[in-house]
Coordinates of C-alpha atoms in Angstrom, one line a residue:
M178 CA 91.2 53.5 26.4
S179 CA 92.8 52.2 23.1
A180 CA 91.7 50.3 20.1
T181 CA 93.5 48.0 17.7
F182 CA 91.7 47.2 14.4
C183 CA 92.5 43.7 13.0
S184 CA 90.8 42.3 10.0
R185 CA 87.1 42.9 10.6
R186 CA 87.2 43.1 14.4
F187 CA 89.0 45.5 16.9
F188 CA 89.4 45.1 20.5
L189 CA 88.7 47.6 23.3
R190 CA 91.1 47.6 26.3
Q191 CA 90.4 49.4 29.6
S192 CA 92.4 49.3 32.7
V193 CA 90.6 49.9 36.1
L194 CA 91.6 49.5 39.7
A195 CA 88.5 47.7 40.9
P196 CA 86.6 44.9 39.2
F197 CA 83.3 45.6 37.6
T198 CA 80.9 44.7 34.8
I199 CA 78.7 46.8 32.8
D200 CA 76.1 46.2 30.0
L201 CA 76.4 48.4 26.9
G202 CA 73.8 46.9 24.7
Q203 CA 74.6 46.8 21.0
L204 CA 77.4 49.1 20.0
H205 CA 77.5 51.3 16.8
F206 CA 80.3 53.5 15.6
S207 CA 80.9 55.5 12.4
L208 CA 84.2 55.4 10.6
Q209 CA 86.1 58.4 9.2
Y210 CA 89.3 58.9 7.2
N211 CA 90.8 62.4 7.0
N212 CA 87.5 63.7 8.5
W213 CA 85.4 62.1 5.8
P214 CA 82.8 59.3 6.6
I215 CA 83.6 56.0 5.0
G216 CA 81.3 53.6 6.8
Y217 CA 80.2 52.2 10.1
V218 CA 80.8 49.1 12.4
E219 CA 78.3 47.4 14.8
S220 CA 78.9 44.9 17.5
T221 CA 77.8 41.3 16.5
N222 CA 76.3 40.8 20.0
D223 CA 73.1 42.7 20.8
N224 CA 74.1 43.1 24.4
I225 CA 77.8 43.6 25.1
T226 CA 78.9 43.3 28.8
I227 CA 82.5 44.5 29.5
H228 CA 84.5 43.5 32.5
S229 CA 87.5 45.0 34.2
G230 CA 90.7 44.3 32.4
E231 CA 90.9 43.7 28.7
N232 CA 87.7 43.1 26.6
A233 CA 87.5 41.7 23.0
I234 CA 84.4 42.8 21.1
Q235 CA 83.8 41.5 17.7
F236 CA 82.3 43.9 15.2
F237 CA 80.9 43.8 11.6
G238 CA 80.3 46.7 9.3
E239 CA 80.1 48.3 5.9
L240 CA 82.2 50.6 3.9
Q241 CA 80.2 53.4 2.3
S242 CA 80.6 56.6 0.3
I243 CA 77.9 59.3 0.5
S244 CA 79.7 62.0 -1.4
S245 CA 82.6 62.5 -3.9
E246 CA 84.8 63.4 -1.0
S247 CA 84.0 60.4 1.1
Y248 CA 84.4 58.2 -2.2
N249 CA 87.8 59.6 -2.5
A250 CA 88.7 58.9 1.0
L251 CA 87.5 55.4 0.8
S252 CA 89.4 54.8 -2.4
T253 CA 92.6 55.9 -0.6
V254 CA 91.9 53.5 2.3
I255 CA 91.4 50.6 -0.1
Q256 CA 94.5 51.7 -2.1
N257 CA 96.5 51.8 1.1
F258 CA 95.1 48.4 2.1
L259 CA 96.2 46.7 -1.2
T260 CA 99.6 48.3 -1.5
G261 CA 101.0 47.6 1.9
Q262 CA 100.2 50.8 3.7
T263 CA 98.5 51.4 7.0
S264 CA 95.5 53.7 7.2
K265 CA 94.7 55.7 10.4
I266 CA 91.0 55.4 10.8
E267 CA 88.8 57.5 13.4
V268 CA 86.0 55.5 15.1
L269 CA 83.4 57.8 16.3
A270 CA 80.5 57.4 18.8
G271 CA 77.5 59.3 17.7
P272 CA 74.0 59.6 19.4
N273 CA 73.1 56.0 18.6
A274 CA 76.5 54.6 19.8
T275 CA 74.6 52.0 22.1
S276 CA 71.3 50.7 22.1
Y277 CA 70.8 52.0 25.6
P278 CA 69.8 55.7 25.3
L279 CA 71.0 56.6 28.8
L280 CA 74.4 55.3 28.1
A281 CA 74.6 56.8 24.6
A282 CA 74.2 60.2 25.8
G283 CA 77.4 59.7 28.1
I284 CA 79.7 58.5 25.2
V285 CA 78.7 60.7 22.4
G286 CA 81.8 62.1 20.8
L287 CA 84.1 59.4 22.0
S288 CA 86.8 59.0 19.4
L289 CA 89.4 56.2 18.9
N290 CA 92.2 56.2 16.5
V291 CA 92.5 52.8 14.9
H292 CA 95.4 51.7 12.6
M293 CA 94.1 49.5 9.9
P294 CA 96.9 47.2 8.7
P295 CA 97.4 46.4 5.1
F296 CA 96.3 43.2 3.3
S297 CA 98.5 40.4 4.6
E298 CA 98.3 38.3 1.2
Q299 CA 99.3 38.8 -2.3
L300 CA 96.4 40.1 -4.2
I301 CA 97.2 38.3 -7.5
A302 CA 98.3 34.9 -6.2
S303 CA 99.0 33.3 -9.6
L304 CA 98.6 34.0 -13.3
I305 CA 99.1 31.0 -15.6
F306 CA 98.7 30.9 -19.5
K307 CA 97.0 27.6 -20.1
S308 CA 97.1 28.0 -24.0
M309 CA 98.7 30.5 -26.3
S310 CA 99.0 30.8 -30.0
L311 CA 100.7 33.3 -32.3
I312 CA 99.2 34.2 -35.7
P313 CA 102.0 35.2 -38.2
S314 CA 101.9 38.7 -39.6
T315 CA 103.6 40.5 -42.6
N316 CA 104.5 43.3 -40.0
T317 CA 107.6 42.0 -38.3
R318 CA 106.7 44.1 -35.2
N319 CA 103.0 43.2 -34.7
V320 CA 101.7 39.7 -34.4
M321 CA 98.4 38.4 -33.3
L322 CA 98.0 36.5 -30.1
S323 CA 95.2 34.4 -28.7
A324 CA 95.5 32.8 -25.2
S325 CA 93.5 31.4 -22.3
I326 CA 94.7 32.3 -18.8
T327 CA 93.8 31.3 -15.3
I328 CA 94.2 33.8 -12.4
K329 CA 94.1 33.3 -8.7
I330 CA 92.9 36.4 -6.9
N331 CA 92.7 36.7 -3.0
S332 CA 89.8 38.6 -1.9
P333 CA 90.8 41.6 0.4
L334 CA 87.4 41.0 2.2
G335 CA 88.1 37.4 3.0
Q336 CA 87.0 34.0 1.6
Q337 CA 83.3 34.7 2.6
S338 CA 83.3 37.7 0.2
P339 CA 84.7 36.6 -3.2
L340 CA 85.3 39.2 -5.8
N341 CA 82.8 39.5 -8.7
I342 CA 85.0 40.1 -11.7
Q343 CA 83.3 40.1 -15.1
M344 CA 85.8 42.0 -17.3
M345 CA 89.5 42.6 -17.1
N346 CA 92.1 44.9 -18.7
M347 CA 95.7 43.7 -18.8
S348 CA 99.0 45.1 -19.9
V349 CA 101.9 42.8 -19.7
F350 CA 105.6 42.7 -20.9
L351 CA 106.9 39.8 -22.9
L352 CA 110.4 39.0 -21.5
Y353 CA 113.2 37.0 -23.0
E354 CA 116.2 36.4 -20.9
N355 CA 115.0 39.1 -18.4
D356 CA 114.8 41.7 -21.2
S357 CA 111.4 43.1 -22.7
V358 CA 111.0 42.2 -26.3
G359 CA 107.4 43.2 -26.5
M360 CA 104.2 44.3 -24.8
L361 CA 100.6 42.8 -24.9
S362 CA 97.5 45.0 -23.9
V363 CA 94.1 43.4 -23.6
Y364 CA 91.0 45.4 -22.9
Q365 CA 87.5 44.3 -21.7
A366 CA 88.3 40.4 -21.8
P367 CA 85.4 38.5 -20.3
V368 CA 86.1 36.7 -17.1
K369 CA 84.5 33.5 -15.8
Q370 CA 84.6 32.6 -12.1
L371 CA 85.7 29.1 -11.4
D372 CA 85.7 28.9 -7.6
A373 CA 86.1 31.4 -4.7
I374 CA 89.5 32.6 -5.8
T375 CA 90.0 31.3 -9.5
Y376 CA 89.0 33.0 -12.5
E377 CA 89.5 32.2 -16.2
S378 CA 89.7 34.5 -19.2
Q379 CA 90.1 33.9 -23.0
F380 CA 91.0 36.5 -25.7
N381 CA 91.6 36.3 -29.3
N382 CA 93.6 37.9 -32.0
K383 CA 95.1 40.7 -29.7
Y384 CA 98.2 42.6 -31.0
L385 CA 101.5 41.7 -29.4
N386 CA 103.7 44.7 -30.1
L387 CA 107.4 43.7 -30.4
T388 CA 110.1 46.1 -29.7
G389 CA 112.1 45.2 -32.8
T390 CA 115.4 46.4 -31.4
G391 CA 118.1 45.3 -29.0
A392 CA 120.2 42.1 -28.5
A393 CA 117.5 40.2 -26.6
Y394 CA 114.9 40.8 -29.3
E395 CA 117.4 39.7 -32.0
K396 CA 118.0 36.3 -30.2
F397 CA 114.2 36.1 -29.5
A398 CA 113.5 36.7 -33.2
R399 CA 116.1 33.9 -34.4

């Protein structure tokens, strides 16, 4: 028996010689990463019937951390998901693996290795400065910057689970002819959500620290 995890569903496949059907009730499995619990999944159907051949079963679930160790494990899984890496998740059948107690006793301890693929989309879809203004300064390397930006962020959990972002920290380089001429750091800027993936933020009087050296900076300053 093998399992393949895809988005929020995985598929059970079993090959047998003779056709058969069996009712499994509702299925419930715990999730582990590096032997630490990170959540659970349940079948969306209250009574799963499997047939000979391939069976596709849809699951829903929740990621949870019940200790500092499981929190670290879950953080690693999420980081892998967002940075293009695959996580090897272990799906375990416990004493409540099925709603039928007689069947549950027979599959306790069943373990499936599931490879969780990374997020298939770009997390930050776009970042656009809608407005920007520079405030002159007597210090040639420090000027004040005010700006309004629009950001499109794809939720890793899907369109039905938009991200709730209220504050943001941002550090960006100012490039001129592909060379850095300065850096802007913004901390705890308020964020307003416009739709499922679009957010808006505005900040005022933040320091733009210029490099003050190099050929690119000299051309930029002129």
